[in-house]
Short mmCIF file of C-alpha atoms in Angstrom, two decimals:
data_model
loop_
_atom_site.label_atom_id
_atom_site.label_comp_id
_atom_site.label_asym_id
_atom_site.label_seq_id
_atom_site.Cartn_x
_atom_site.Cartn_y
_atom_site.Cartn_z
CA MET A 1478 2.70 -22.74 123.36
CA LEU A 1479 6.44 -23.25 123.87
CA VAL A 1480 7.67 -25.78 126.47
CA PHE A 1481 11.31 -26.33 127.42
CA LEU A 1482 12.42 -29.43 129.37
CA GLY A 1483 15.80 -30.14 130.88
CA VAL A 1484 18.19 -29.36 133.71
CA VAL A 1485 20.00 -26.04 133.76
CA ALA A 1486 23.32 -26.26 135.61
CA TRP A 1487 23.84 -22.50 135.80
CA SER A 1488 22.71 -19.65 137.97
CA PRO A 1489 19.01 -18.64 137.80
CA ALA A 1490 19.90 -15.38 136.05
CA ARG A 1491 21.92 -17.10 133.38
CA GLY A 1492 19.25 -19.78 133.03
CA GLN A 1493 16.68 -17.09 132.30
CA VAL A 1494 18.93 -15.56 129.64
CA GLN A 1495 19.27 -18.96 127.97
CA ALA A 1496 15.52 -19.55 128.13
CA ASP A 1497 14.83 -16.12 126.63
CA ALA A 1498 17.28 -16.87 123.84
CA ARG A 1499 15.53 -20.16 123.10
CA VAL A 1500 12.15 -18.43 122.94
CA ALA A 1501 13.60 -15.86 120.56
CA ASP A 1502 15.09 -18.62 118.39
CA ALA A 1503 11.73 -20.38 118.30
CA ARG A 1504 9.98 -17.19 117.19
CA VAL A 1505 12.51 -16.71 114.40
CA ALA A 1506 11.98 -20.32 113.35
CA ASP A 1507 8.21 -19.77 113.29
CA ALA A 1508 8.63 -16.68 111.09
CA ARG A 1509 10.76 -18.74 108.72
CA VAL A 1510 7.93 -21.22 108.17
CA ALA A 1511 5.80 -20.02 105.28
CA ASP A 1512 2.04 -19.91 105.50
CA ALA A 1513 1.27 -22.56 102.86
CA ARG A 1514 -1.87 -20.79 101.64
CA VAL A 1515 -0.08 -17.47 101.15
CA ALA A 1516 2.98 -19.14 99.62
CA ASP A 1517 0.78 -20.94 97.11
CA ALA A 1518 -1.02 -17.71 96.26
CA ILE A 1519 2.31 -15.93 95.63
CA ALA A 1520 3.49 -18.77 93.39
CA ALA A 1521 0.21 -18.59 91.48
CA MET A 1522 0.55 -14.82 90.97
CA GLU A 1523 4.12 -15.24 89.75
CA GLN A 1524 3.01 -17.81 87.18
CA GLU A 1525 -0.07 -15.89 86.08
CA TRP A 1526 1.73 -12.61 85.61
CA SER A 1527 4.69 -14.21 83.84
CA GLY A 1528 2.16 -15.73 81.44
CA GLU A 1529 0.61 -12.31 80.79
CA TYR A 1530 3.98 -10.83 79.83
CA ALA A 1531 4.76 -13.84 77.63
CA GLU A 1532 1.43 -13.46 75.82
CA TYR A 1533 1.76 -9.70 75.36
CA TRP A 1534 5.31 -9.89 74.00
CA GLY A 1535 4.85 -13.15 72.10
CA LEU A 1536 7.57 -14.93 74.05
CA GLU A 1537 8.13 -18.54 75.04
CA LEU A 1538 9.12 -18.15 78.68
CA GLY A 1539 8.18 -21.64 79.82
CA GLU A 1540 6.68 -22.38 83.22
CA VAL A 1541 8.99 -21.34 86.01
CA GLU A 1542 7.75 -22.05 89.51
CA ILE A 1543 9.50 -20.19 92.29
CA GLN A 1544 8.91 -20.72 96.00
CA VAL A 1545 8.98 -18.06 98.68
CA GLU A 1546 11.90 -19.89 100.35
CA GLU A 1547 13.94 -19.38 97.17
CA ILE A 1548 12.99 -15.70 97.01
CA ALA A 1549 13.97 -15.18 100.65
CA ALA A 1550 17.28 -16.98 100.10
CA LYS A 1551 18.08 -14.82 97.07
CA LEU A 1552 17.23 -11.64 98.99
CA THR A 1553 19.56 -12.77 101.79
CA GLU A 1554 22.33 -13.46 99.30
CA LEU A 1555 21.92 -10.03 97.73
CA GLU A 1556 21.93 -8.36 101.14
CA GLN A 1557 25.30 -9.94 101.86
CA VAL A 1558 26.67 -8.47 98.63
CA THR A 1559 25.09 -5.00 98.73
CA GLY A 1560 24.25 -4.34 102.38
CA GLN A 1561 20.65 -3.62 101.37
CA LYS A 1562 17.95 -5.83 102.85
CA GLY A 1563 15.15 -6.37 100.38
CA ALA A 1564 11.51 -7.45 100.45
CA VAL A 1565 8.99 -8.25 97.72
CA LEU A 1566 5.49 -6.79 97.92
CA TRP A 1567 2.83 -8.22 95.60
CA LEU A 1568 -0.31 -6.16 94.97
CA MET A 1569 -3.41 -7.66 93.40
CA SER A 1570 -6.59 -5.66 92.90
CA LYS A 1571 -9.73 -7.76 93.31
CA PRO A 1572 -13.37 -6.67 93.03
CA ASP A 1573 -13.92 -6.78 96.79
CA ALA A 1574 -10.45 -5.95 98.18
CA LEU A 1575 -6.82 -5.15 97.54
CA ASN A 1576 -4.66 -8.15 98.36
CA LEU A 1577 -1.16 -7.56 99.72
CA ALA A 1578 1.42 -10.34 99.99
CA LEU A 1579 4.92 -9.95 101.36
CA THR A 1580 8.15 -11.94 101.49
CA THR A 1581 11.25 -10.82 103.37
CA PRO A 1582 14.36 -12.78 104.36
CA ASP A 1583 12.85 -13.14 107.86
CA THR A 1584 9.13 -13.40 107.11
CA LEU A 1585 8.50 -15.83 104.31
CA ALA A 1586 4.86 -15.23 103.45
CA VAL A 1587 2.21 -12.96 104.92
CA SER A 1588 -0.94 -11.62 103.34
CA ARG A 1589 -3.51 -8.92 104.05
CA ASP A 1590 -6.85 -8.16 102.39
CA ILE A 1591 -7.93 -4.50 102.41
CA PRO A 1592 -11.71 -4.35 101.78
CA ALA A 1593 -11.76 -0.54 101.77
CA ALA A 1594 -9.51 -0.69 98.69
CA ASN A 1595 -11.94 -2.63 96.53
CA ALA A 1596 -11.32 -2.36 92.80
CA ASN A 1597 -13.59 0.65 92.26
CA ALA A 1598 -12.30 2.62 95.25
CA LEU A 1599 -8.68 1.77 94.46
CA MET A 1600 -8.83 2.75 90.79
CA GLN A 1601 -10.69 5.97 91.55
CA THR A 1602 -8.13 6.98 94.18
CA MET A 1603 -5.20 6.04 91.96
CA ARG A 1604 -6.57 8.10 89.08
CA GLU A 1605 -7.09 11.06 91.41
CA PHE A 1606 -3.53 10.74 92.72
CA GLN A 1607 -1.92 10.43 89.29
CA ARG A 1608 -3.92 13.36 87.96
CA GLU A 1609 -2.74 15.59 90.80
CA VAL A 1610 0.96 14.65 90.63
CA SER A 1611 1.47 14.33 86.87
CA GLN A 1612 0.03 17.62 85.63
CA PRO A 1613 2.25 20.74 85.66
CA ARG A 1614 -0.79 22.92 86.30
CA ASN A 1615 -0.90 21.44 89.82
CA LEU A 1616 2.65 22.42 90.78
CA ASN A 1617 1.47 24.92 93.37
CA SER A 1618 -0.95 22.48 94.98
CA ASP A 1619 -0.62 19.75 97.58
CA ARG A 1620 -4.08 18.32 96.90
CA TYR A 1621 -2.37 15.06 95.96
CA LEU A 1622 -1.64 14.39 99.65
CA GLY A 1623 -5.15 13.16 100.41
CA ALA A 1624 -5.08 10.39 97.80
CA ALA A 1625 -1.39 9.71 98.48
CA SER A 1626 -2.17 9.11 102.15
CA ARG A 1627 -5.13 6.83 101.47
CA LEU A 1628 -3.06 4.74 99.09
CA TYR A 1629 -0.23 4.47 101.62
CA ASP A 1630 -2.73 3.36 104.26
CA TRP A 1631 -4.02 0.68 101.90
CA MET A 1632 -0.80 -0.52 100.25
CA ILE A 1633 1.95 -0.08 102.84
CA ALA A 1634 0.62 0.58 106.33
CA PRO A 1635 -0.89 -2.90 106.89
CA LEU A 1636 2.60 -4.39 106.53
CA ALA A 1637 4.64 -1.48 107.86
CA GLU A 1638 5.38 -3.10 111.22
CA ILE A 1639 6.81 -6.20 109.55
CA LEU A 1640 8.92 -4.07 107.21
CA ARG A 1641 10.23 -2.09 110.18
CA ARG A 1642 10.81 -5.14 112.36
CA ASP A 1643 12.69 -6.96 109.58
CA GLY A 1644 14.87 -3.92 108.85
CA ILE A 1645 13.93 -3.60 105.18
CA ASP A 1646 15.86 -1.08 103.05
CA LEU A 1647 14.68 -2.02 99.55
CA LEU A 1648 11.07 -2.64 98.51
CA LEU A 1649 10.45 -4.52 95.26
CA ILE A 1650 6.85 -3.91 94.16
CA CYS A 1651 5.15 -6.41 91.89
CA GLY A 1652 1.69 -5.36 90.77
CA GLY A 1653 -1.12 -6.86 88.76
CA ASN A 1654 -3.36 -5.08 86.26
CA GLY A 1655 -3.64 -1.37 86.96
CA LEU A 1656 -0.65 -1.42 89.32
CA ARG A 1657 2.28 -1.90 86.93
CA SER A 1658 3.05 1.72 86.12
CA PHE A 1659 2.40 3.78 89.20
CA PRO A 1660 4.43 6.47 91.04
CA PHE A 1661 4.79 4.55 94.31
CA ALA A 1662 7.63 6.82 95.47
CA ALA A 1663 5.11 9.58 96.24
CA LEU A 1664 2.79 7.55 98.49
CA TYR A 1665 2.55 9.51 101.72
CA ASP A 1666 2.74 8.31 105.32
CA GLN A 1667 0.63 10.95 107.04
CA ALA A 1668 1.47 9.76 110.55
CA ASN A 1669 5.21 10.18 110.05
CA GLN A 1670 4.94 12.88 107.35
CA GLN A 1671 7.16 10.95 104.96
CA PHE A 1672 6.95 9.90 101.36
CA LEU A 1673 7.56 6.23 100.64
CA VAL A 1674 10.85 7.11 98.93
CA GLU A 1675 12.06 8.51 102.26
CA GLN A 1676 11.50 5.10 103.85
CA PHE A 1677 12.79 2.68 101.20
CA SER A 1678 14.66 2.51 97.96
CA LEU A 1679 12.21 1.19 95.37
CA ALA A 1680 11.95 -0.84 92.20
CA GLN A 1681 9.02 -2.23 90.27
CA ILE A 1682 9.31 -5.77 88.96
CA PRO A 1683 7.19 -7.71 86.44
CA ALA A 1684 7.61 -10.92 88.49
CA PHE A 1685 10.46 -12.09 90.67
CA ASN A 1686 11.00 -15.17 88.53
CA LEU A 1687 11.53 -12.93 85.46
CA LEU A 1688 14.45 -11.07 87.05
CA ASN A 1689 18.12 -11.50 86.40
CA THR A 1690 19.09 -10.86 90.02
CA ALA A 1691 22.87 -10.67 89.70
CA ALA A 1692 24.30 -7.72 91.65
CA HIS A 1693 26.61 -5.44 89.69
CA ARG A 1694 28.08 -2.19 90.97
CA LEU A 1695 27.96 0.62 88.41
CA ASP A 1696 30.47 3.00 89.96
CA GLN A 1697 32.91 2.05 87.18
CA ALA A 1698 30.27 1.68 84.48
CA THR A 1699 30.68 2.61 80.84
CA VAL A 1700 27.83 4.62 79.31
CA LEU A 1701 26.62 4.84 75.73
CA ALA A 1702 24.81 8.20 75.62
CA MET A 1703 22.56 9.13 72.70
CA GLY A 1704 19.58 11.36 72.11
CA ALA A 1705 17.80 14.02 70.10
CA SER A 1706 16.82 17.57 70.94
CA GLU A 1707 14.79 18.18 67.80
CA PHE A 1708 12.29 16.11 65.86
CA GLN A 1709 10.25 16.41 62.70
CA GLU A 1710 6.87 15.48 64.20
CA GLN A 1711 7.30 15.75 67.97
CA ALA A 1712 8.02 18.49 70.48
CA PRO A 1713 11.69 19.42 70.85
CA LEU A 1714 13.68 18.44 73.94
CA PRO A 1715 16.07 21.39 74.32
CA GLY A 1716 17.58 19.99 77.53
CA VAL A 1717 18.93 16.82 75.92
CA GLU A 1718 22.35 18.21 75.03
CA THR A 1719 22.82 19.44 78.60
CA GLU A 1720 21.50 16.16 79.98
CA LEU A 1721 23.99 14.07 78.01
CA ALA A 1722 26.87 16.45 78.62
CA ASN A 1723 26.46 16.04 82.37
CA ILE A 1724 26.88 12.29 82.45
CA PRO A 1725 30.31 12.06 84.15
CA SER A 1726 32.97 12.14 81.45
CA ARG A 1727 34.92 9.27 83.01
CA TRP A 1728 31.99 7.01 82.07
CA ARG A 1729 31.45 8.07 78.46
CA ASP A 1730 33.72 9.11 75.62
CA ARG A 1731 31.15 11.17 73.73
CA ALA A 1732 27.44 11.59 73.18
CA PHE A 1733 25.68 10.97 69.88
CA LEU A 1734 23.16 13.71 69.22
CA ASN A 1735 20.43 14.36 66.65
CA SER A 1736 21.53 13.13 63.19
CA GLU A 1737 23.98 10.70 64.84
CA PHE A 1738 21.16 9.20 66.87
CA THR A 1739 20.17 6.31 64.62
CA GLN A 1740 19.34 2.67 65.18
CA ARG A 1741 22.35 1.62 63.12
CA ARG A 1742 24.69 3.80 65.20
CA LEU A 1743 23.22 2.41 68.42
CA ARG A 1744 23.84 -1.19 67.33
CA ARG A 1745 27.36 -0.41 66.14
CA GLU A 1746 28.43 1.56 69.19
CA ARG A 1747 26.95 -0.98 71.58
CA ARG A 1748 28.96 -3.79 69.92
CA ALA A 1749 32.10 -1.65 70.05
CA CYS A 1750 31.90 -0.61 73.70
CA ASN A 1751 29.88 -3.37 75.41
CA CYS A 1752 28.64 -0.54 77.61
CA ASP A 1753 26.98 -1.24 80.97
CA ILE A 1754 24.46 1.60 80.57
CA VAL A 1755 22.59 2.67 77.44
CA HIS A 1756 21.18 6.18 77.97
CA LEU A 1757 18.59 7.31 75.41
CA ALA A 1758 17.40 10.90 75.85
CA THR A 1759 14.39 10.94 73.57
CA HIS A 1760 10.65 10.50 73.40
CA ALA A 1761 9.42 7.01 74.27
CA ASP A 1762 5.72 6.30 74.40
CA PHE A 1763 4.03 3.26 75.95
CA ASN A 1764 0.57 3.12 74.46
CA ALA A 1765 -2.50 0.92 74.52
CA GLY A 1766 -2.63 -1.91 72.01
CA THR A 1767 0.14 -4.25 70.91
CA PRO A 1768 3.90 -3.71 71.35
CA GLN A 1769 3.96 -2.26 67.83
CA ASP A 1770 1.90 0.67 69.13
CA SER A 1771 4.63 1.67 71.61
CA TYR A 1772 7.96 3.02 70.46
CA ILE A 1773 11.28 4.74 71.10
CA GLN A 1774 11.84 7.77 68.87
CA PHE A 1775 15.15 8.09 67.03
CA PHE A 1776 16.17 11.17 65.07
CA ARG A 1777 14.44 10.16 61.84
CA ASP A 1778 12.43 7.05 62.65
CA ARG A 1779 10.78 5.09 65.43
CA LEU A 1780 11.76 1.78 66.94
CA GLU A 1781 8.65 -0.22 67.74
CA LEU A 1782 9.10 -1.94 71.08
CA ASP A 1783 8.40 -5.31 69.49
CA ASP A 1784 11.73 -4.94 67.65
CA ILE A 1785 13.86 -3.93 70.62
CA GLU A 1786 15.32 -7.41 71.00
CA ARG A 1787 17.28 -6.81 67.77
CA PHE A 1788 19.78 -4.82 69.83
CA ALA A 1789 20.76 -8.01 71.75
CA TRP A 1790 21.04 -6.20 75.07
CA ASP A 1791 21.34 -9.55 76.79
CA ASP A 1792 24.65 -10.47 75.11
CA PRO A 1793 26.53 -9.33 77.10
CA PRO A 1794 23.83 -7.97 79.40
CA VAL A 1795 23.15 -4.24 79.52
CA GLU A 1796 22.88 -3.48 83.22
CA LEU A 1797 20.64 -0.45 82.76
CA VAL A 1798 18.69 1.20 79.95
CA VAL A 1799 17.75 4.82 80.69
CA LEU A 1800 14.78 6.33 78.85
CA SER A 1801 14.64 9.85 80.19
CA ALA A 1802 11.60 11.31 78.41
CA CYS A 1803 8.91 8.60 78.52
CA GLU A 1804 5.17 8.83 78.75
CA THR A 1805 2.86 5.97 79.67
CA ALA A 1806 -0.87 5.54 79.17
CA ALA A 1807 -1.62 5.42 82.88
CA GLY A 1808 -4.07 2.76 83.97
CA ASN A 1809 -4.13 0.96 80.61
CA ALA A 1810 -3.33 -2.73 81.06
CA GLU A 1811 -1.60 -3.13 77.69
CA ALA A 1812 0.51 0.01 78.10
CA GLU A 1813 1.53 -1.21 81.55
CA LEU A 1814 2.63 -4.58 80.19
CA GLY A 1815 4.84 -2.70 77.75
CA PHE A 1816 6.30 -0.38 80.38
CA ALA A 1817 6.91 -2.92 83.16
CA GLY A 1818 7.83 -5.66 80.66
CA LEU A 1819 10.48 -3.61 78.87
CA ILE A 1820 13.27 -5.62 80.49
CA VAL A 1821 11.56 -8.90 79.63
CA LYS A 1822 11.66 -8.12 75.90
CA SER A 1823 14.89 -6.14 75.65
CA GLY A 1824 17.13 -8.50 77.63
CA ALA A 1825 18.51 -5.64 79.72
CA ARG A 1826 18.68 -6.31 83.45
CA SER A 1827 16.91 -3.10 84.39
CA ALA A 1828 15.45 0.10 83.00
CA LEU A 1829 15.02 3.59 84.39
CA ALA A 1830 12.09 5.34 82.76
CA SER A 1831 9.53 8.03 83.47
CA LEU A 1832 5.77 7.64 83.69
CA TRP A 1833 5.24 11.14 82.31
CA TYR A 1834 7.46 13.78 80.75
CA ILE A 1835 8.54 16.08 83.57
CA SER A 1836 10.20 19.06 81.72
CA ASP A 1837 13.70 19.70 80.44
CA LEU A 1838 14.97 21.23 83.67
CA GLY A 1839 13.50 18.50 85.82
CA THR A 1840 15.02 15.81 83.61
CA VAL A 1841 18.46 17.41 83.71
CA GLY A 1842 18.20 17.62 87.50
CA VAL A 1843 17.09 14.02 88.09
CA MET A 1844 19.58 12.56 85.63
CA GLY A 1845 22.46 14.64 86.96
CA GLU A 1846 21.68 13.59 90.53
CA PHE A 1847 21.22 9.94 89.54
CA TYR A 1848 24.63 9.68 87.90
CA HIS A 1849 26.22 11.57 90.77
CA ALA A 1850 24.71 9.11 93.26
CA LEU A 1851 25.61 6.10 91.14
CA GLN A 1852 29.30 6.74 91.79
CA THR A 1853 28.95 5.72 95.44
CA ALA A 1854 25.53 4.05 95.87
CA PRO A 1855 25.52 0.32 96.64
CA THR A 1856 22.64 -0.31 94.21
CA LYS A 1857 20.80 1.32 91.32
CA ALA A 1858 17.71 1.62 93.52
CA VAL A 1859 19.64 3.58 96.14
CA ALA A 1860 21.06 5.87 93.45
CA LEU A 1861 17.55 6.67 92.22
CA GLN A 1862 16.34 7.16 95.78
CA GLN A 1863 19.15 9.62 96.49
CA ALA A 1864 18.39 11.52 93.28
CA GLN A 1865 14.70 11.77 94.15
CA LEU A 1866 15.47 12.86 97.70
CA ALA A 1867 17.81 15.57 96.41
CA MET A 1868 14.94 16.95 94.32
CA LEU A 1869 12.40 16.60 97.14
CA ARG A 1870 14.66 18.34 99.67
CA GLY A 1871 15.41 21.34 97.48
CA GLN A 1872 19.05 20.43 96.84
CA VAL A 1873 18.44 21.01 93.13
CA ALA A 1874 17.55 24.62 92.33
CA ILE A 1875 18.04 27.47 89.88
CA ALA A 1876 20.52 30.15 90.96
CA ASP A 1877 22.69 32.58 88.98
CA ARG A 1878 21.29 31.26 85.69
CA GLN A 1879 22.58 27.78 86.51
CA LEU A 1880 21.11 24.56 87.81
CA GLN A 1881 22.67 23.98 91.22
CA THR A 1882 23.07 20.30 92.17
CA ARG A 1883 25.03 18.29 94.71
CA ALA A 1884 27.58 17.55 91.98
CA GLY A 1885 28.05 21.24 91.15
CA ALA A 1886 26.54 23.91 88.93
CA ILE A 1887 25.25 23.08 85.45
CA ASP A 1888 25.21 25.73 82.75
CA LEU A 1889 21.86 25.87 81.00
CA ASP A 1890 20.85 26.46 77.41
CA PRO A 1891 19.31 29.94 76.94
CA VAL A 1892 16.13 28.32 75.65
CA ILE A 1893 15.73 26.43 78.92
CA LEU A 1894 16.44 29.55 80.97
CA THR A 1895 13.41 31.26 79.46
CA GLN A 1896 11.26 28.53 81.05
CA THR A 1897 12.39 29.20 84.62
CA GLN A 1898 13.17 31.81 87.24
CA ASN A 1899 15.86 32.29 89.84
CA GLY A 1900 15.27 30.34 93.01
CA GLN A 1901 13.07 27.67 91.42
CA THR A 1902 13.19 24.30 93.16
CA PHE A 1903 11.84 20.88 92.17
CA THR A 1904 10.33 19.61 95.40
CA HIS A 1905 6.88 18.74 94.02
CA PRO A 1906 6.38 15.03 93.17
CA PHE A 1907 5.69 16.05 89.58
CA TYR A 1908 9.45 16.42 89.13
CA TRP A 1909 10.75 13.30 90.86
CA ALA A 1910 8.00 10.70 91.34
CA ALA A 1911 7.68 9.89 87.64
CA TYR A 1912 11.02 8.10 87.52
CA THR A 1913 10.76 4.37 88.07
CA LEU A 1914 13.38 1.67 88.23
CA ILE A 1915 12.10 -1.49 86.53
CA GLY A 1916 13.66 -4.90 87.13
CA ASN A 1917 17.02 -5.61 88.76
CA ALA A 1918 17.45 -3.14 91.64
CA TRP A 1919 21.03 -4.15 92.41
#
């Protein structure tokens, strides 16, 4: 109950305006007071999950305790720099319910328990969803919409009014076991007939306290582009040469392909250029087991993820590592710690990687649109969102033996052309939902 005492020396109408303003101010103040129970739970999740990454990667991260007030203040600071208002959504699967916790610059700590999304129901629905969107045999089906809608109703809808009221543009998703490598962009709001990527730009984070949150525009970035189109023991990637060639030339001097794609060359060129973006167009697998079981494929050998820190991508910081042909063991806790924890080990501020391999044409389309958007987007997350929306809305298509994009037509390798037909579009989530921004969204 709000009570105001005092003498108002103005007209009744003006007095009412002032009273209304005071009530509004009081409501804002109330929203800025964190629910202590929820705030403590968020701090506990941050510590627990940071510890899980430290144990998996064998790192000494120390105990870093972060409060929701600090998170809200950082989000406000980043909004002032980028114009994008962010929120952090934590998801924890428990045996009897899915727990949601949210922090925005205006709402410090709220929580919801969703009993319908108990661990068994949640995992079953997630597996159904991923199976439907990640398999090319389902490209002519929209059966994924049922599971996508249920997951939206469980994960997003309970907090949707707060997100709308607080004017959120960017959603940072921090998940526990089973929720660290998931195509959130394709969750579906049945009521408004929108995918989540149509409502927010998105990034997945290992924990907020593990982020380097500095904002850095990449419209003038330098790019080190490397990759392989042929391998001794793995399937070829015939679209790689086209993919690398269509990174805007003002950002890169040349691309290093096939026999030039070696670990030694990567270290040397990175030291020489101090590039903001390292783009690796090659197979990268995140598997169950230890970090040694996951790898990035070079032309002749593999880099085990446990050795990725040898590239010193934190000195000076690489703003973005792009791995354009990844696959992840969906639902495996260890594989997820490798995928979502890539930035923790590598020292890079963020990574753009795929949860499954989407095809040569799809990769060329997403990457071309991403770099096109990056020239004007205020953040990396917005650039990815714009690329995914271009695919979803049919703005990337095959016509006249070329890939038509917003940036112009891309000539295609004859081998790739045999895999497609005139008029093909890439609107199905298979082509765009796999790509995930991990870490720093700004």
